[in-house]
CSV table of C-alpha atoms and ligand atoms in Angstrom, one decimal:
chain,number,residue,atom,x,y,z
A,1,MET,CA,83.9,25.8,84.5
A,2,LEU,CA,86.4,28.7,84.9
A,3,ILE,CA,89.1,29.0,82.2
A,4,GLY,CA,92.2,31.1,83.1
A,5,ILE,CA,94.9,32.2,80.7
A,6,ASP,CA,98.0,34.4,81.1
A,7,ASP,CA,101.3,35.4,79.6
A,8,THR,CA,100.7,35.0,75.9
A,9,ASP,CA,102.0,38.3,74.7
A,10,SER,CA,105.3,40.1,74.1
A,11,PRO,CA,106.3,43.7,73.5
A,12,GLN,CA,106.2,42.8,69.8
A,13,GLY,CA,102.6,41.8,69.8
A,14,MET,CA,99.6,39.8,71.0
A,15,CYS,CA,97.6,40.5,74.1
A,16,THR,CA,96.1,37.9,76.4
A,17,THR,CA,92.7,39.7,76.4
A,18,TYR,CA,92.6,39.3,72.6
A,19,LEU,CA,93.3,35.6,72.9
A,20,GLY,CA,90.5,35.4,75.5
A,21,ALA,CA,88.1,37.2,73.2
A,22,VAL,CA,88.9,34.8,70.4
A,23,LEU,CA,88.6,31.8,72.8
A,24,ALA,CA,85.1,33.0,73.9
A,25,ARG,CA,84.0,32.9,70.2
A,26,ARG,CA,85.5,29.5,69.6
A,27,LEU,CA,83.7,28.1,72.7
A,28,ILE,CA,80.4,29.6,71.6
A,29,ARG,CA,81.0,28.0,68.1
A,30,GLU,CA,81.3,24.7,69.9
A,31,HIS,CA,77.9,25.4,71.6
A,32,MET,CA,79.3,26.3,74.9
A,33,ARG,CA,77.8,29.2,76.8
A,34,VAL,CA,80.2,31.9,78.0
A,35,ARG,CA,78.6,33.6,81.1
A,36,GLU,CA,81.3,36.0,81.9
A,37,ALA,CA,84.6,37.3,80.4
A,38,ARG,CA,86.8,38.7,83.2
A,39,LEU,CA,90.0,40.7,83.0
A,40,VAL,CA,92.1,40.8,86.2
A,41,ARG,CA,95.0,43.1,86.7
A,42,LEU,CA,97.6,41.6,89.1
A,43,ASN,CA,100.4,43.2,91.1
A,44,PRO,CA,101.6,46.1,89.0
A,45,ASN,CA,105.1,45.8,90.3
A,46,VAL,CA,105.8,42.3,89.0
A,47,THR,CA,108.9,42.7,86.8
A,48,PHE,CA,108.1,39.9,84.3
A,49,LYS,CA,105.0,41.7,83.0
A,50,THR,CA,104.9,42.8,79.4
A,51,ARG,CA,102.6,45.8,80.0
A,52,GLY,CA,99.8,45.9,82.5
A,53,ASN,CA,100.0,42.5,84.2
A,54,ALA,CA,96.6,41.3,83.0
A,55,ALA,CA,95.2,37.8,83.1
A,56,ILE,CA,91.8,36.6,81.9
A,57,MET,CA,89.1,34.2,83.0
A,58,LEU,CA,86.1,32.9,81.1
A,59,ASP,CA,83.2,31.5,83.0
A,60,ALA,CA,81.7,29.0,80.7
A,61,GLU,CA,79.3,26.0,80.5
A,62,GLY,CA,80.4,22.9,78.6
A,63,ASP,CA,82.9,20.0,78.6
A,64,PRO,CA,86.1,21.0,80.4
A,65,ASP,CA,88.2,18.5,78.5
A,66,ARG,CA,87.1,20.1,75.2
A,67,ALA,CA,87.4,23.6,76.5
A,68,PHE,CA,90.9,22.9,77.8
A,69,ALA,CA,91.9,21.4,74.4
A,70,ILE,CA,90.5,24.4,72.5
A,71,ALA,CA,92.3,26.9,74.8
A,72,CYS,CA,95.6,25.1,74.6
A,73,ALA,CA,95.4,24.9,70.8
A,74,LEU,CA,94.6,28.6,70.6
A,75,VAL,CA,97.6,29.5,72.9
A,76,GLU,CA,99.9,27.3,70.6
A,77,GLU,CA,98.5,29.0,67.5
A,78,ARG,CA,98.6,32.6,68.7
A,79,ALA,CA,101.0,33.1,71.7
A,80,ASP,CA,104.3,34.9,71.0
A,81,PHE,CA,106.6,32.0,71.9
A,82,SER,CA,109.6,33.8,70.3
A,83,CYS,CA,109.9,36.1,73.3
A,84,ASP,CA,111.9,34.8,76.3
A,85,ASN,CA,109.6,36.5,78.6
A,86,THR,CA,106.4,34.9,77.2
A,87,ASN,CA,105.6,31.8,79.4
A,88,PRO,CA,101.9,31.0,78.8
A,89,GLY,CA,99.7,29.2,81.3
A,90,VAL,CA,96.1,27.8,80.9
A,91,ALA,CA,94.0,26.4,83.7
A,92,VAL,CA,90.5,25.0,83.8
A,93,VAL,CA,88.7,24.3,87.0
A,94,GLU,CA,85.1,23.2,87.8
A,95,LYS,CA,85.1,24.9,91.1
A,96,ARG,CA,86.8,28.2,92.0
A,97,PRO,CA,89.9,27.7,94.2
A,98,ASP,CA,90.3,29.7,97.4
A,99,ARG,CA,90.3,33.4,96.5
A,100,ALA,CA,93.4,33.9,98.8
A,101,PHE,CA,95.7,33.1,95.8
A,102,TYR,CA,94.1,35.9,93.7
A,103,GLU,CA,94.4,38.3,96.6
A,104,LYS,CA,98.1,37.4,97.0
A,105,ALA,CA,98.7,37.8,93.2
A,106,VAL,CA,97.1,41.3,93.1
A,107,LYS,CA,98.8,42.6,96.2
A,108,ASP,CA,102.0,40.5,96.6
A,109,PHE,CA,104.3,38.1,94.8
A,110,CYS,CA,103.6,34.4,94.1
A,111,GLU,CA,105.7,31.4,93.1
A,112,ILE,CA,104.9,29.1,90.2
A,113,ASP,CA,104.9,26.1,92.5
A,114,GLU,CA,102.2,27.7,94.7
A,115,ALA,CA,100.0,28.0,91.6
A,116,VAL,CA,100.7,24.4,90.6
A,117,ALA,CA,99.9,23.1,94.1
A,118,ILE,CA,96.5,24.9,94.0
A,119,LEU,CA,95.7,23.6,90.6
A,120,ASP,CA,96.7,20.0,91.6
A,121,GLY,CA,94.5,20.4,94.7
A,122,ALA,CA,91.6,21.6,92.6
A,123,GLY,CA,91.8,18.7,90.2
A,124,ALA,CA,92.4,21.2,87.4
A,125,TRP,CA,93.2,20.7,83.8
A,126,TYR,CA,96.3,22.9,83.3
A,127,LYS,CA,99.3,23.4,81.1
A,128,GLY,CA,102.2,25.8,81.4
A,129,TRP,CA,104.6,26.4,78.5
A,130,LYS,CA,108.3,27.2,78.8
A,131,ASN,CA,109.0,28.2,82.4
A,132,ARG,CA,105.2,28.0,83.1
A,133,ARG,CA,105.1,31.4,84.9
A,134,GLY,CA,101.8,32.2,83.2
A,135,LEU,CA,100.2,29.6,85.5
A,136,ILE,CA,100.4,32.2,88.3
A,137,GLY,CA,98.1,34.6,86.4
A,138,ALA,CA,95.9,31.8,85.1
A,139,THR,CA,95.4,30.5,88.6
A,140,ALA,CA,94.8,33.9,90.1
A,141,ALA,CA,92.2,34.6,87.4
A,142,VAL,CA,90.2,31.5,88.1
A,143,ALA,CA,90.5,32.1,91.9
A,144,SER,CA,89.4,35.7,91.6
A,145,VAL,CA,86.5,37.1,93.6
A,146,LEU,CA,85.9,40.8,92.8
A,147,ALA,CA,84.7,42.8,95.8
A,148,ASP,CA,84.3,45.8,93.5
A,149,ARG,CA,84.1,45.6,89.7
A,150,THR,CA,84.1,47.8,86.7
A,151,SER,CA,83.7,47.2,82.9
A,152,GLU,CA,86.0,47.7,80.0
A,153,ILE,CA,85.0,47.2,76.3
A,154,LEU,CA,88.1,46.3,74.3
A,155,VAL,CA,87.8,46.9,70.6
A,156,TYR,CA,90.4,44.8,68.6
A,157,ARG,CA,91.9,45.5,65.2
A,158,GLU,CA,91.7,43.5,62.0
A,159,PRO,CA,94.8,41.2,62.0
A,160,GLN,CA,96.2,42.7,58.8
A,161,ARG,CA,96.4,46.1,60.5
A,162,PHE,CA,98.4,44.9,63.6
A,163,GLY,CA,101.5,47.0,64.0
A,164,THR,CA,100.3,49.8,61.7
A,165,PRO,CA,99.2,53.3,63.0
A,166,ARG,CA,95.7,53.2,64.5
A,167,SER,CA,92.9,55.3,63.1
A,168,VAL,CA,90.5,56.5,65.8
A,169,ASP,CA,88.7,59.8,65.5
A,170,ARG,CA,90.1,62.1,68.2
A,171,ALA,CA,87.0,64.4,68.4
A,172,SER,CA,84.7,61.4,68.9
A,173,LEU,CA,86.8,60.3,71.9
A,174,PHE,CA,86.5,63.7,73.5
A,175,ALA,CA,82.7,63.7,72.7
A,176,ALA,CA,82.3,60.2,74.3
A,177,GLU,CA,84.1,61.4,77.4
A,178,ALA,CA,82.0,64.5,77.7
A,179,ALA,CA,78.8,62.5,77.3
A,180,THR,CA,79.5,59.7,79.7
A,181,PHE,CA,82.0,60.9,82.4
A,182,PRO,CA,82.0,60.1,85.3
A,183,HIS,CA,80.3,56.8,84.4
A,184,THR,CA,83.3,56.2,82.1
A,185,TRP,CA,86.8,57.5,82.7
A,186,ASP,CA,90.3,57.6,81.2
A,187,THR,CA,89.1,57.7,77.6
A,188,VAL,CA,91.0,61.1,77.3
A,189,ASP,CA,92.9,63.4,79.6
A,190,ILE,CA,91.1,66.7,79.2
A,191,THR,CA,93.5,68.8,81.3
A,192,ASN,CA,96.6,67.5,79.4
A,193,ASP,CA,94.7,67.3,76.0
A,194,VAL,CA,95.8,63.7,75.5
A,195,VAL,CA,94.0,60.6,74.2
A,196,VAL,CA,94.5,57.8,76.8
A,197,CYS,CA,92.4,54.9,75.6
A,198,VAL,CA,94.3,54.2,72.3
A,199,PRO,CA,97.5,52.3,72.8
A,200,HIS,CA,100.7,52.9,70.9
A,201,THR,CA,102.1,49.4,71.2
A,202,PRO,CA,101.9,46.9,68.3
A,203,ASP,CA,99.2,44.7,70.0
A,204,PRO,CA,95.7,44.0,68.6
A,205,VAL,CA,93.9,46.5,70.8
A,206,LEU,CA,92.4,49.5,68.9
A,207,PHE,CA,91.0,51.2,71.9
A,208,GLY,CA,89.4,50.4,75.3
A,209,ILE,CA,86.7,52.3,77.2
A,210,ARG,CA,86.5,51.9,81.0
A,211,GLY,CA,83.4,52.5,83.0
A,212,GLU,CA,81.0,51.5,85.7
A,213,SER,CA,78.9,49.0,83.7
A,214,PRO,CA,78.5,47.4,80.3
A,215,HIS,CA,75.8,49.9,79.6
A,216,TRP,CA,78.0,52.9,80.1
A,217,VAL,CA,81.0,51.6,78.2
A,218,MET,CA,78.7,50.7,75.3
A,219,THR,CA,77.2,54.1,75.4
A,220,ALA,CA,80.6,55.7,75.0
A,221,ARG,CA,81.8,53.1,72.5
A,222,ARG,CA,78.9,53.8,70.2
A,223,MET,CA,80.0,57.4,69.8
A,224,ILE,CA,83.5,56.5,68.7
A,225,ARG,CA,84.5,56.5,65.0
A,226,SER,CA,87.5,54.5,63.9
A,227,GLU,CA,89.0,52.1,61.4
A,228,PRO,CA,86.8,48.9,61.1
A,229,PRO,CA,87.3,46.7,64.2
A,230,ALA,CA,87.5,42.9,63.9
A,231,LEU,CA,86.2,42.0,67.4
A,232,GLU,CA,84.8,43.6,70.5
A,233,GLN,CA,84.6,42.2,74.0
A,234,ILE,CA,83.1,43.6,77.2
A,235,TRP,CA,85.2,42.5,80.2
A,236,VAL,CA,84.3,42.5,83.8
A,237,THR,CA,87.4,43.8,85.6
A,238,ASN,CA,89.1,44.8,88.8
A,239,GLN,CA,90.5,47.9,87.2
A,240,GLY,CA,89.8,51.2,88.9
A,241,THR,CA,89.1,49.4,92.3
A,242,ASP,CA,92.3,49.9,94.3
A,243,ALA,CA,92.4,46.1,94.7
A,244,HIS,CA,96.2,46.3,94.9
A,245,LEU,CA,96.4,48.6,98.0
A,246,VAL,CA,97.0,47.4,101.5
A,247,ASP,CA,97.2,49.5,104.7
A,248,GLY,CA,100.9,50.1,105.4
A,249,LYS,CA,103.0,51.6,108.2
A,250,ILE,CA,106.1,53.6,107.6
A,251,GLY,CA,109.1,51.4,108.6
A,252,ALA,CA,107.3,48.2,107.7
A,253,LEU,CA,106.8,48.6,104.0
A,254,ARG,CA,107.8,45.8,101.6
A,255,GLU,CA,109.4,46.3,98.2
A,256,GLY,CA,106.9,45.9,95.3
A,257,LEU,CA,103.7,46.1,97.3
A,258,SER,CA,101.2,49.0,97.0
A,259,TYR,CA,100.1,50.8,100.1
A,260,ARG,CA,97.8,53.3,101.7
A,261,VAL,CA,100.0,55.1,104.3
A,262,ARG,CA,99.3,57.8,106.9
A,263,GLY,CA,102.0,60.4,107.8
A,264,THR,CA,102.9,64.0,108.3
A,265,VAL,CA,105.0,65.9,105.8
A,266,ALA,CA,108.5,66.2,107.3
A,267,GLU,CA,110.2,68.6,104.9
A,268,VAL,CA,109.4,71.0,102.1
A,269,PRO,CA,109.0,69.1,98.7
A,270,LYS,CA,112.1,69.2,96.5
A,271,THR,CA,112.0,69.3,92.7
A,272,GLY,CA,114.7,67.1,91.1
A,273,THR,CA,116.1,66.8,87.7
A,274,GLY,CA,113.4,66.0,85.1
A,275,GLY,CA,110.7,67.6,87.2
A,276,HIS,CA,110.2,64.7,89.6
A,277,ILE,CA,109.1,65.9,93.1
A,278,SER,CA,110.0,64.2,96.3
A,279,PHE,CA,109.1,64.8,99.9
A,280,MET,CA,109.4,62.9,103.2
A,281,ILE,CA,106.6,61.9,105.4
A,282,ARG,CA,106.8,60.4,108.9
A,283,ASP,CA,104.6,58.9,111.5
A,284,GLY,CA,107.0,58.8,114.4
A,285,ASP,CA,110.3,57.3,113.2
A,286,PRO,CA,111.5,56.5,110.5
A,287,ALA,CA,110.4,58.6,107.5
A,288,VAL,CA,109.7,57.5,104.0
A,289,ARG,CA,110.1,59.3,100.7
A,290,CYS,CA,107.1,60.0,98.5
A,291,MET,CA,107.6,60.6,94.8
A,292,ALA,CA,105.4,62.4,92.2
A,293,TYR,CA,107.2,61.8,88.9
A,294,GLU,CA,107.1,64.1,85.9
A,295,PRO,CA,104.4,62.1,84.1
A,296,THR,CA,102.0,62.9,86.9
A,297,LYS,CA,102.0,66.4,85.4
A,298,ASN,CA,99.5,68.8,87.2
A,299,PHE,CA,99.3,66.6,90.3
A,300,ARG,CA,102.8,67.9,91.1
A,301,GLU,CA,101.4,71.4,91.5
A,302,ILE,CA,99.4,70.1,94.5
A,303,VAL,CA,102.5,68.2,95.9
A,304,ARG,CA,104.6,71.3,95.6
A,305,GLN,CA,102.3,73.2,98.0
A,306,LEU,CA,102.8,70.8,100.9
A,307,VAL,CA,104.6,72.1,103.9
A,308,PRO,CA,106.0,70.3,107.0
A,309,GLY,CA,103.2,69.5,109.4
A,310,ASP,CA,100.6,68.7,106.7
A,311,ALA,CA,98.9,65.4,107.6
A,312,VAL,CA,98.4,63.1,104.6
A,313,ILE,CA,97.3,59.7,103.5
A,314,VAL,CA,99.3,58.6,100.4
A,315,CYS,CA,98.5,55.7,98.1
A,316,GLY,CA,101.1,54.1,95.8
A,317,SER,CA,103.6,51.4,95.2
A,318,TYR,CA,106.7,51.1,97.4
A,319,LYS,CA,109.7,50.8,95.1
A,320,LYS,CA,113.4,51.3,95.9
A,321,GLY,CA,112.6,53.1,99.1
A,322,SER,CA,109.9,55.4,97.8
A,323,ILE,CA,106.2,55.5,97.6
A,324,ASN,CA,105.3,56.4,94.0
A,325,LEU,CA,102.1,58.4,94.4
A,326,GLU,CA,98.9,57.4,92.7
A,327,LYS,CA,96.7,59.6,94.9
A,328,MET,CA,96.8,61.5,98.2
A,329,LYS,CA,94.5,62.8,100.8
A,330,ILE,CA,95.4,66.0,102.5
A,331,VAL,CA,93.9,65.4,105.9
A,332,SER,CA,94.8,68.6,107.7
A,333,LEU,CA,97.1,71.6,106.9
A,334,GLY,CA,100.1,72.6,108.9
A,335,LYS,CA,101.2,76.2,109.3
A,336,ALA,CA,103.1,77.6,106.4
A,337,GLU,CA,105.8,79.9,107.7
A,338,THR,CA,108.3,82.2,106.0
A,339,VAL,CA,111.5,82.6,108.0
A,340,ARG,CA,113.6,85.6,107.3
A,341,PRO,CA,116.5,87.3,109.1
A,342,PRO,CA,115.1,89.7,111.7
A,343,LEU,CA,114.6,93.4,111.0
A,344,CYS,CA,116.8,95.9,112.8
A,345,ILE,CA,114.4,98.3,114.6
A,346,SER,CA,116.7,101.3,114.5
A,347,CYS,CA,117.9,100.9,110.8
A,348,SER,CA,114.9,99.2,109.3
A,349,LYS,CA,117.3,96.8,107.5
A,350,ARG,CA,117.4,93.0,107.6
A,351,MET,CA,120.2,91.7,109.8
A,352,THR,CA,122.7,89.2,108.6
A,353,SER,CA,123.4,85.8,110.2
A,354,ASP,CA,126.4,85.4,112.4
A,355,GLY,CA,126.7,81.7,111.7
A,356,LYS,CA,124.6,78.7,112.6
A,357,GLY,CA,123.2,79.1,116.1
A,358,LYS,CA,125.0,82.4,116.6
A,359,GLY,CA,122.1,84.7,116.0
A,360,TRP,CA,121.9,87.8,113.7
A,361,LYS,CA,123.7,91.1,113.6
A,362,CYS,CA,122.9,94.5,112.0
A,363,LYS,CA,125.8,95.4,109.7
A,364,LYS,CA,125.0,99.1,110.1
A,365,CYS,CA,124.6,99.7,113.9
A,366,GLY,CA,125.8,96.4,115.3
A,367,ALA,CA,122.5,95.5,117.0
A,368,ARG,CA,122.0,91.8,117.7
A,369,ALA,CA,119.0,89.5,117.7
A,370,ASP,CA,118.6,85.8,118.7
A,371,ALA,CA,115.4,84.9,116.8
A,372,PRO,CA,114.5,85.1,113.1
A,373,ASP,CA,111.5,86.9,111.7
A,374,VAL,CA,108.8,84.1,111.4
A,375,GLN,CA,105.6,85.0,109.5
A,376,GLU,CA,102.7,82.7,109.0
A,377,SER,CA,101.6,82.7,105.3
A,378,SER,CA,98.1,81.8,104.2
A,379,ARG,CA,97.5,78.5,102.4
A,380,THR,CA,95.5,78.2,99.2
A,381,LEU,CA,95.7,74.4,99.2
A,382,GLU,CA,92.5,72.7,100.4
A,383,THR,CA,92.2,69.4,102.3
A,384,GLY,CA,90.7,66.4,100.5
A,385,TRP,CA,91.8,63.9,97.9
A,386,TYR,CA,94.0,64.6,94.9
A,387,GLU,CA,95.0,62.1,92.1
A,388,VAL,CA,97.4,61.8,89.2
A,389,PRO,CA,95.8,62.6,85.8
A,390,PRO,CA,94.4,59.9,83.5
A,391,THR,CA,97.6,59.8,81.4
A,392,ALA,CA,99.5,58.6,84.5
A,393,ARG,CA,96.9,56.4,86.1
A,394,ARG,CA,97.6,52.8,86.8
A,395,HIS,CA,95.0,50.2,85.7
A,396,LEU,CA,94.1,49.2,89.3
A,397,ALA,CA,94.0,52.7,90.7
A,398,LYS,CA,90.4,53.8,91.6
A,399,PRO,CA,89.7,57.2,90.0
A,400,LEU,CA,88.2,59.7,92.4
A,401,CYS,CA,85.2,60.1,90.0
A,402,ARG,CA,84.2,56.6,91.4
A,403,GLY,CA,84.0,58.0,94.9
A,404,GLU,CA,86.5,58.7,97.6
A,405,PRO,CA,88.5,55.7,99.0
A,406,GLU,CA,87.0,54.1,102.1
A,407,LEU,CA,89.5,54.2,104.9
B,501,ATP,P1,99.7,39.6,79.0
B,501,ATP,O1,98.8,40.4,78.0
B,501,ATP,O2,100.4,38.5,78.3
B,501,ATP,O3,98.9,39.1,80.2
B,501,ATP,P2,101.0,41.4,80.8
B,501,ATP,O4,101.6,42.7,80.8
B,501,ATP,O5,99.7,41.3,81.4
B,501,ATP,O6,100.8,40.7,79.4
B,501,ATP,P3,102.4,39.1,81.3
B,501,ATP,O7,103.1,38.9,80.0
B,501,ATP,O8,101.2,38.3,81.6
B,501,ATP,O9,102.1,40.6,81.6
B,501,ATP,O10,103.5,38.8,82.4
B,501,ATP,C1,103.2,38.8,83.8
B,501,ATP,C2,103.8,37.5,84.4
B,501,ATP,O11,103.9,37.6,85.8
B,501,ATP,C3,102.8,36.3,84.1
B,501,ATP,O12,103.6,35.1,83.8
B,501,ATP,C4,102.1,36.1,85.4
B,501,ATP,O13,101.7,34.8,85.6
B,501,ATP,C5,103.1,36.5,86.4
B,501,ATP,N1,102.5,37.2,87.6
B,501,ATP,C6,101.4,37.9,87.7
B,501,ATP,N2,101.2,38.3,89.0
B,501,ATP,C7,102.2,37.8,89.7
B,501,ATP,C8,102.5,37.9,91.1
B,501,ATP,N3,101.8,38.5,91.9
B,501,ATP,N4,103.7,37.2,91.5
B,501,ATP,C9,104.4,36.6,90.6
B,501,ATP,N5,104.2,36.5,89.3
B,501,ATP,C10,103.1,37.1,88.8
């Protein structure tokens, strides 16, 4: 059977993955076998999410009636019902529903009624609390088929420490990254000297290590020194796989979906207040804005070097009219030109403009010119893929250390 759970946490605490890890142990105590613990991240642009829009699925052998009762009891015991935005859902199926619902939940938006119809059709055991929105994630989790998969070991805290500062040895995290990258990633951000894998929220997670396989996340995990953990679970995940991206065309992008879009840079990037960088790309008409926000740090240095005519493929979520960049391929470089007023040949002085479209005039001798002085400048930027740093990476975004995206 497949057991799906979602929406049990709130900004004040809990975490659906923790509940899943506890459930796995309760099922094992009841002599059920847990074959796989899966963590799926769904559309990162869903507004109801608490943090990373995660849902979990346990693939287990045993009595579905009993497993459903245990899962529901655990949700009632541990979910944070006090939060308006916590609407848990539990679903148990004996056969995986059509994967199409998972695909829609990771890439698009779903309705609660769609999930309920699928669960009814599958003869599922299911329960939704409050507005039952968690049934969407629970259904997507049991319907999931992972074309590409990665691992994450999540290490959970002792309950009496929840909400207190975490104690994880910083040097051991950097050492674990040095020993296991690129087979693990996003433990730390070396360029920005920041620990990435230890959350700051009051949830039960102490730290999480992401990597290619259980072997690699365990290798890194063994190197990490910390406060005593209560529980550890290796999850099979869709994190770091770009499962959220769809091919998109400028002019036909939908709000809240995440895209891979081709285009040509249409204007010089502008730096706005707060250090956010924006530039327009087009592929014919119309154009679309791309954003590299301040948290994307050094990635912005690449973006700043773009010039009109550069051909790019950008990846990111389309929100409020902009593509928020997760990564970008510079396919080919346009010509970088510096345009200055023309030089007066007699006086060796730069001329001054006579107004828009009216040419230039030498103030000293009165000589006139119609065209500016255009010089091609050399580019230091190289073609290829560039990505935001680990501190700014979305759960679903495939890091370049896993290989370049297939187009
Ligand atoms: P948790 O640890 O509780 O899972 P979270 O940050 O992952 O926290 P949730 O609290 O689960 O976020 O909130 C996300 C809500 O959005 C859930 O109720 C889930 O069922 C729902 N949801 C997920 N994906 C979609 C989607 N594509 N369309 C509509 N609703 C969705």
